[in-house]
Coordinates of C-alpha atoms and ligand atoms in Angstrom, one line a residue:
X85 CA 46.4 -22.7 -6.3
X86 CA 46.3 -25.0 -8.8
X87 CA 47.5 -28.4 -7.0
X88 CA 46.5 -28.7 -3.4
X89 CA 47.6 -32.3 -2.2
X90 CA 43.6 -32.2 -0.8
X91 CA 42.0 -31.8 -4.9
X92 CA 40.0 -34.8 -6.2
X93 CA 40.6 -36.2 -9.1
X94 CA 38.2 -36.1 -11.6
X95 CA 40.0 -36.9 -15.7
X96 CA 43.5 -38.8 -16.1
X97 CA 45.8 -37.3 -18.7
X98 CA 44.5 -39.9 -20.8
X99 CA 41.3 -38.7 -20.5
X100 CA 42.0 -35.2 -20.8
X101 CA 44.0 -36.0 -24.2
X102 CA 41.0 -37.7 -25.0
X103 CA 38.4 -35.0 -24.7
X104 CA 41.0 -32.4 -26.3
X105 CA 41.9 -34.0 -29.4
X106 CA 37.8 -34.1 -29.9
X107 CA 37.6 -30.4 -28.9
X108 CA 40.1 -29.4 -31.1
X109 CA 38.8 -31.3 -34.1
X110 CA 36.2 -30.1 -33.1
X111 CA 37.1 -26.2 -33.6
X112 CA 38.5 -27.2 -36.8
X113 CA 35.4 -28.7 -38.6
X114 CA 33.0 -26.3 -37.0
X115 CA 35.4 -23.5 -38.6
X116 CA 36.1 -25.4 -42.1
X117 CA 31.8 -26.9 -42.1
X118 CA 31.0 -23.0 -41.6
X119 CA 33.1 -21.9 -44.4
X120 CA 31.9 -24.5 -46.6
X121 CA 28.1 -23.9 -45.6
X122 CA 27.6 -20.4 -46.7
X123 CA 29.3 -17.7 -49.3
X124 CA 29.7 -15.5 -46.6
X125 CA 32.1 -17.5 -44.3
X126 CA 34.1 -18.9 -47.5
X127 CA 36.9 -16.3 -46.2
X128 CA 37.5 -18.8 -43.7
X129 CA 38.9 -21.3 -46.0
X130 CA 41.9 -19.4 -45.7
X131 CA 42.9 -20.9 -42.0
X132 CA 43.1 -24.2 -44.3
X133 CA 44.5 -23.2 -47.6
X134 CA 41.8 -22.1 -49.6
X135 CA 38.8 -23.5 -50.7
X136 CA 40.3 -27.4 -52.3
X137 CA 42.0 -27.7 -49.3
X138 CA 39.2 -27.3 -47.0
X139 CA 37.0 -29.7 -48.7
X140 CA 39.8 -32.2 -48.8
X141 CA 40.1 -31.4 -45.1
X142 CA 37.2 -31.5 -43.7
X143 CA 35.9 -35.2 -44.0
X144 CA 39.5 -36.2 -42.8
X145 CA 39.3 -33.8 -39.9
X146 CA 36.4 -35.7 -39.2
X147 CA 37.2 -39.1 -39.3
X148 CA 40.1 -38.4 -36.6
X149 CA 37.4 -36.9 -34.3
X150 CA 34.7 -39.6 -35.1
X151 CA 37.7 -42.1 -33.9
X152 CA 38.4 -40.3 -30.4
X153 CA 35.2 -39.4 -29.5
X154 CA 34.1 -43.4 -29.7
X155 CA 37.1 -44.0 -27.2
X156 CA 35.2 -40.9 -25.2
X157 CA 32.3 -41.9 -25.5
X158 CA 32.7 -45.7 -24.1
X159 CA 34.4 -44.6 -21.5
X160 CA 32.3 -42.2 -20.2
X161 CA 28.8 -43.7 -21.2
X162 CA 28.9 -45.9 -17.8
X163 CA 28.7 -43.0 -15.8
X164 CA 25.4 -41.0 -18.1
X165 CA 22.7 -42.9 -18.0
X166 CA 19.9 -41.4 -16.9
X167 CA 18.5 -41.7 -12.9
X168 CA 15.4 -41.0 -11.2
X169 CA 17.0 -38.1 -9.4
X170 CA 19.1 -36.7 -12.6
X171 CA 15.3 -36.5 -14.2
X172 CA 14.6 -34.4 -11.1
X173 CA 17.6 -32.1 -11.4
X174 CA 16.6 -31.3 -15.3
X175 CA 12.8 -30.8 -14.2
X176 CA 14.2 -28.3 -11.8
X177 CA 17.5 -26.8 -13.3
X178 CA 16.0 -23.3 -13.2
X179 CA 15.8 -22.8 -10.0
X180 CA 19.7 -23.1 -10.0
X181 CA 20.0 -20.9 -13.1
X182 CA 18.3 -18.7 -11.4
X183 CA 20.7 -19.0 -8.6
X184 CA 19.1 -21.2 -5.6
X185 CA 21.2 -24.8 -5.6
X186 CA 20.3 -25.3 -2.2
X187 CA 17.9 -27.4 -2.3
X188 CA 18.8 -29.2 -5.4
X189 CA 19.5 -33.1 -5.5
X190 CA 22.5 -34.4 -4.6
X191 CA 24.4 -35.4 -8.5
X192 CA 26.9 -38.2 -8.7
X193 CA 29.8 -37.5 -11.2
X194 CA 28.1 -35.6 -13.5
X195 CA 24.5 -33.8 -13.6
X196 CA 21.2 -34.7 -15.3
X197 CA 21.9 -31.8 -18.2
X198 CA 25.4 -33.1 -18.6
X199 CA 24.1 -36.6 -19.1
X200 CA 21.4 -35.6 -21.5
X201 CA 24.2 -33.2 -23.5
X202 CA 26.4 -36.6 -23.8
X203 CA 23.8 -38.5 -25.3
X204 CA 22.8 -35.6 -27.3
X205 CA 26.7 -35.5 -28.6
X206 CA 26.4 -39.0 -29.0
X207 CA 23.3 -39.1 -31.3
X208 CA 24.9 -36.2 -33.3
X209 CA 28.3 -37.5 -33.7
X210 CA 26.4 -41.1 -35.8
X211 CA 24.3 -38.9 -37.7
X212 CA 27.3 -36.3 -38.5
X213 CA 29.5 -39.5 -39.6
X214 CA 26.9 -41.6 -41.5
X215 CA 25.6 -38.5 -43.1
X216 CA 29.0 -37.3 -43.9
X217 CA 30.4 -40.8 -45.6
X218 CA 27.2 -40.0 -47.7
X219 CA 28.0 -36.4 -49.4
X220 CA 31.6 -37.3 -49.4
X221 CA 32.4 -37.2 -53.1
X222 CA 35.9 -38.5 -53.0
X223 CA 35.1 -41.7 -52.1
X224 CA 31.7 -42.7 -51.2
X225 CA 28.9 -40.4 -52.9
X226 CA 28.7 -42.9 -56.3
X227 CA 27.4 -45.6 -54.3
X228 CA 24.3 -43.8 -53.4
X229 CA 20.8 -42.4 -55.6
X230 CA 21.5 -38.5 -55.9
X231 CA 17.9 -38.6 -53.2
X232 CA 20.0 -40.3 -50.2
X233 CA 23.2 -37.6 -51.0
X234 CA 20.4 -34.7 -50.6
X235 CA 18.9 -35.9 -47.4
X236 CA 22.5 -36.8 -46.2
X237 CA 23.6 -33.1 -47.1
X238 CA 20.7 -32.0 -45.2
X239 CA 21.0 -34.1 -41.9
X240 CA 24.6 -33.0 -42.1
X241 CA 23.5 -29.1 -41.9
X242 CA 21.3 -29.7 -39.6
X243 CA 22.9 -31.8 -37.0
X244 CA 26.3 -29.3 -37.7
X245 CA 24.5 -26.5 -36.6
X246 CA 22.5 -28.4 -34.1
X247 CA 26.2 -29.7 -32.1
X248 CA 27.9 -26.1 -32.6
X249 CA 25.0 -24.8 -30.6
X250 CA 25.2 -28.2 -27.9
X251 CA 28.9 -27.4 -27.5
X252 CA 28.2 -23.7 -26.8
X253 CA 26.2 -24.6 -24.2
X254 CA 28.7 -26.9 -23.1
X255 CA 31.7 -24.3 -22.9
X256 CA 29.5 -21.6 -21.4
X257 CA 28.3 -24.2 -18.7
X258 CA 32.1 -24.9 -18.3
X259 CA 33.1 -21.6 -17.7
X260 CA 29.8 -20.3 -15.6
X261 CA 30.3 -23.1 -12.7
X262 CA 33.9 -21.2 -11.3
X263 CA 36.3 -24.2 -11.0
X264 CA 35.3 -26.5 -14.0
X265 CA 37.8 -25.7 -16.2
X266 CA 40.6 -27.0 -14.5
X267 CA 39.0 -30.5 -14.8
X268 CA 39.6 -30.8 -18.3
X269 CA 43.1 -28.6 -17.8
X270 CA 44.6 -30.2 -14.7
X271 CA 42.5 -33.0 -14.0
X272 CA 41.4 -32.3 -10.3
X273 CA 38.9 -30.3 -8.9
X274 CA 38.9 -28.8 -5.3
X275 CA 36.7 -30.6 -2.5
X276 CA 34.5 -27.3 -2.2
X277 CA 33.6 -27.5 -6.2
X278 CA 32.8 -31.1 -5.5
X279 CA 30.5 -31.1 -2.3
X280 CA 28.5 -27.9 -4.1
X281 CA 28.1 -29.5 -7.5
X282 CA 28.4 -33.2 -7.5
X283 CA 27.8 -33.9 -3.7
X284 CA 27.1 -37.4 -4.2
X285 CA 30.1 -37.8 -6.4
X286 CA 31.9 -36.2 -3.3
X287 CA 30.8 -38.8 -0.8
X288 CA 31.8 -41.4 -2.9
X289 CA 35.5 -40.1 -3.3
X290 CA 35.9 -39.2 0.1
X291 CA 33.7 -41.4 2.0
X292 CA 32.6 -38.4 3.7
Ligands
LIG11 C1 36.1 -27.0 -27.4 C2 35.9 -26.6 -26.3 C3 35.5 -27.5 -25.1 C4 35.7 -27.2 -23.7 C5 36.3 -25.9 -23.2 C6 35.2 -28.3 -22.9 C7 35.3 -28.3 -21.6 C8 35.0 -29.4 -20.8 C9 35.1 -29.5 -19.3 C10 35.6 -28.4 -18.5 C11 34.6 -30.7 -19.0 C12 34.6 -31.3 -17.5 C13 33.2 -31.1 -16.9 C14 33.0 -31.9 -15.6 O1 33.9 -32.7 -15.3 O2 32.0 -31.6 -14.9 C15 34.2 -31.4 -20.1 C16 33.7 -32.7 -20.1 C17 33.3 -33.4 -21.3 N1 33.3 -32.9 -22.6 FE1 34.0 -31.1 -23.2 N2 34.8 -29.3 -23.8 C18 34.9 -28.8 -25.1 C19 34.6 -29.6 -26.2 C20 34.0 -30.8 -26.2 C21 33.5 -31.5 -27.4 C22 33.7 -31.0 -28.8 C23 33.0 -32.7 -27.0 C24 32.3 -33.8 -27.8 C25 31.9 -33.7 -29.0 C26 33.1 -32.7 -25.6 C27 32.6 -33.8 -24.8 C28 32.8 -33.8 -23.4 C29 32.4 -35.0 -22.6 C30 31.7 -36.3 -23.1 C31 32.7 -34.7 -21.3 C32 32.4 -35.6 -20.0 C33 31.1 -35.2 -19.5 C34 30.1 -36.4 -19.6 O3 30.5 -37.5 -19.8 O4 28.9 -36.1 -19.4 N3 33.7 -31.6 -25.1 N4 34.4 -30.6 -21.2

């Protein structure tokens, strides 16, 4: 069942707009920055209307997301920084990987790996954005030596490739915990998927 009066909440729709307008941009730039990166993938201009239009695109496409995910990101960053006991869950997230949680420690809201995956985002996001105003020839690229466009071009790759592989992990950490989903989808999570993954986080919401 999807809504049992006894769910927590965990995201408020405004939240959950939040996060998916970033996901979806997103999607969009990883598909149109792929098709722009390599001779192979330029078939994928197509989804955008050929090859002008995704370079017009693109930079656009990322300004949007660059603008929602610093409303994300300050409203989440309260609740990732990094604890004594989040350090411990990341020096011992194999042993849950490899499928024994008991004896893990107790997370609050969100785990050690999520935490360091938001700063991670985080880091990427600035570098994606500063690097991108760089290379983007429209408007910006005459204001800097041909040197700084390179390196810009580079960090750009780099840190594209570097957040499509972060957000993989993110997704397929999303979909291997049963029950995270919804979160993002509905906004509440059932007590059981609470007290197993984020007991701390549990105690606080139900004082139990
Ligand atoms: C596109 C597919 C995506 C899916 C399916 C997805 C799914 C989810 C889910 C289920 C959660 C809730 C996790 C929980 O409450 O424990 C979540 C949280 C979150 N997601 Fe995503 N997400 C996606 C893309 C993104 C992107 C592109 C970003 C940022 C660049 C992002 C940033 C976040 C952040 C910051 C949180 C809150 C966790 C935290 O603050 O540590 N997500 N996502």
């Amino acid at each position: 069942m999807i809504r049992d009066p006894n769910d927590l909440q965990r995201y408020t729709a405004s939240e959950r707009a939040n996060h998916w307008v970033v996901g979806i941009c997103f999607i969009l730039l990883g598909l149109s920055g792929l098709a722009l990166f390599h001779p192979a993938l330029f078939p994928l201009t197509q989804l955008f209307g050929g090859g002008v239009w995704t370079r017009i695109l693109h930079p656009f496409i990322g300004v949007v997301m660059m603008l929602f995910f610093v409303v994300m990101f300050f409203r989440f960053q309260r609740l990732n920084h990094m604890s004594p006991t989040d350090w411990e869950w990341v020096r011992r997230a194999r042993e849950m990987v490899n499928g024994d949680d008991h004896t893990m420690p107790e997370m609050g809201k969100y785990n050690g790996g999520q935490k360091l995956l938001f700063w991670f985002l985080g880091l990427s996001m600035l570098v994606l954005f500063a690097s991108g105003i760089v290379i983007w020839r429209a408007y910006f690229s005459q204001y800097f030596p041909i040197g700084v466009i390179r390196i810009g071009a580079l960090a750009h790759a780099a840190f594209g490739a570097l957040m499509i592989i972060a957000i993989i992990v993110h997704v397929y950490a999303a979909l291997w915990v049963r029950g995270t989903i919804r979160a993002m989808l509905y906004g509440t999570v059932t007590r059981a998927w609470a007290k197993q993954h984020h007991r701390a986080w549990y105690r606080q919401m139900t004082g139990k």
